[in-house]
mmCIF file of C-alpha atoms in Angstrom:
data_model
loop_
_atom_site.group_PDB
_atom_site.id
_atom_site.type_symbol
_atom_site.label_atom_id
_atom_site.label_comp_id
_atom_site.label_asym_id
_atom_site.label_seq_id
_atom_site.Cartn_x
_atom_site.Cartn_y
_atom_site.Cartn_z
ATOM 1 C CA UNK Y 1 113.930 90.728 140.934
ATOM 2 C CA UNK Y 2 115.152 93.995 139.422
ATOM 3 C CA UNK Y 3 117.010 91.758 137.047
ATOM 4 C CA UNK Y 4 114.727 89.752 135.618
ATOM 5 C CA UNK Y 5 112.567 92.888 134.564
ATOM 6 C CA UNK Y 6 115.944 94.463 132.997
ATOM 7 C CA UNK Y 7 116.392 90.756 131.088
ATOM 8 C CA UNK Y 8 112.608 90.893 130.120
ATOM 9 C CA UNK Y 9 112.606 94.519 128.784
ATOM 10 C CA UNK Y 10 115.622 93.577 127.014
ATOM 11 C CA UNK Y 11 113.918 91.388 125.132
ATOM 12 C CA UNK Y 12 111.150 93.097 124.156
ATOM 13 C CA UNK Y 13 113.562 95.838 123.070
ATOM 14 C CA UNK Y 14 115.201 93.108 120.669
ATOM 15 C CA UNK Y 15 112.137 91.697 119.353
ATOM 16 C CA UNK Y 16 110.554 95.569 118.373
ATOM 17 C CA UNK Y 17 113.582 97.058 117.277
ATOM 18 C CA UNK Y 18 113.370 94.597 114.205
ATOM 19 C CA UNK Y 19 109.962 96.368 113.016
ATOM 20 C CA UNK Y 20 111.282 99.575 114.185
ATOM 21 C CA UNK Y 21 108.149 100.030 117.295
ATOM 22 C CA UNK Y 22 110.575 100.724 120.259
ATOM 23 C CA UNK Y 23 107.539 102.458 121.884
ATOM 24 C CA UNK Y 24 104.798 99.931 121.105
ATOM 25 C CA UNK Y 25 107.599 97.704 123.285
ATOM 26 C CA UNK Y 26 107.694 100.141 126.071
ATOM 27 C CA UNK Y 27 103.743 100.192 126.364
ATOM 28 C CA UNK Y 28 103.201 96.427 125.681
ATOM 29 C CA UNK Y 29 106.027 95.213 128.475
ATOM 30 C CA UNK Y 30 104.754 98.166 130.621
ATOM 31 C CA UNK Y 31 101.195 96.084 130.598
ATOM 32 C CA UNK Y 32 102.299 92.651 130.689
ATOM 33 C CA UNK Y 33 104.559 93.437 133.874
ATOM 34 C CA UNK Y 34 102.984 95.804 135.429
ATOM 35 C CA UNK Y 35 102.866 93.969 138.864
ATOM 36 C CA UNK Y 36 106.595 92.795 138.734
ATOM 37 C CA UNK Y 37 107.618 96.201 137.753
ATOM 38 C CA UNK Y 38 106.009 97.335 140.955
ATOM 39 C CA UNK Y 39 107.266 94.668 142.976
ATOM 40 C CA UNK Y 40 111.205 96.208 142.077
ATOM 41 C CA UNK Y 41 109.840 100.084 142.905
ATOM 42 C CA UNK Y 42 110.354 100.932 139.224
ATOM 43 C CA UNK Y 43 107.770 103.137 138.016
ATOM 44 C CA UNK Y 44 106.202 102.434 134.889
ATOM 45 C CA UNK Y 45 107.810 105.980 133.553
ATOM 46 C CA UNK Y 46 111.031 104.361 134.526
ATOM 47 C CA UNK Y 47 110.550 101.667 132.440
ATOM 48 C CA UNK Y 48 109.601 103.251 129.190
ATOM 49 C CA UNK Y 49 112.790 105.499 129.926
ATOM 50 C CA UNK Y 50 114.805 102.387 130.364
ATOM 51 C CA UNK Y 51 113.490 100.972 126.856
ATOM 52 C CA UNK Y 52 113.606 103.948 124.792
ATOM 53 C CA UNK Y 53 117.410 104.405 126.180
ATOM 54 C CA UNK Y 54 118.168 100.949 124.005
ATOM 55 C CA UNK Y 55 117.381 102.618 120.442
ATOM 56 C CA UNK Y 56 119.348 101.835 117.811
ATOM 57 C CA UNK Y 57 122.000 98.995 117.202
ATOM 58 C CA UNK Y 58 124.399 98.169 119.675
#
């Protein structure tokens, strides 16, 4: 489970970073998985923290 949240964040990361809204990611996948976050113990602070880490090219 905890890996298909990473996978999806990633995602969102990718898709954002393009129009430079990292944060707007971190809120919007913070919404739309809310549930499954909660389902892997992650807290939704976690998960911003996890997306924000991602900044910049890789």
């Amino acid at each position: 489970k905890k890996t298909q949240i990473y996978l999806k964040l990633t995602v969102f990361k990718t898709f954002f970073d393009r129009t430079s809204h990292i944060q707007i990611a971190a809120f919007s996948y913070e919404k739309l998985y809310k549930i499954e976050a909660q389902s892997t113990l992650l807290s939704e602070n976690q998960l911003f923290t996890q997306n924000t880490i991602f900044e910049g090219p890789s």
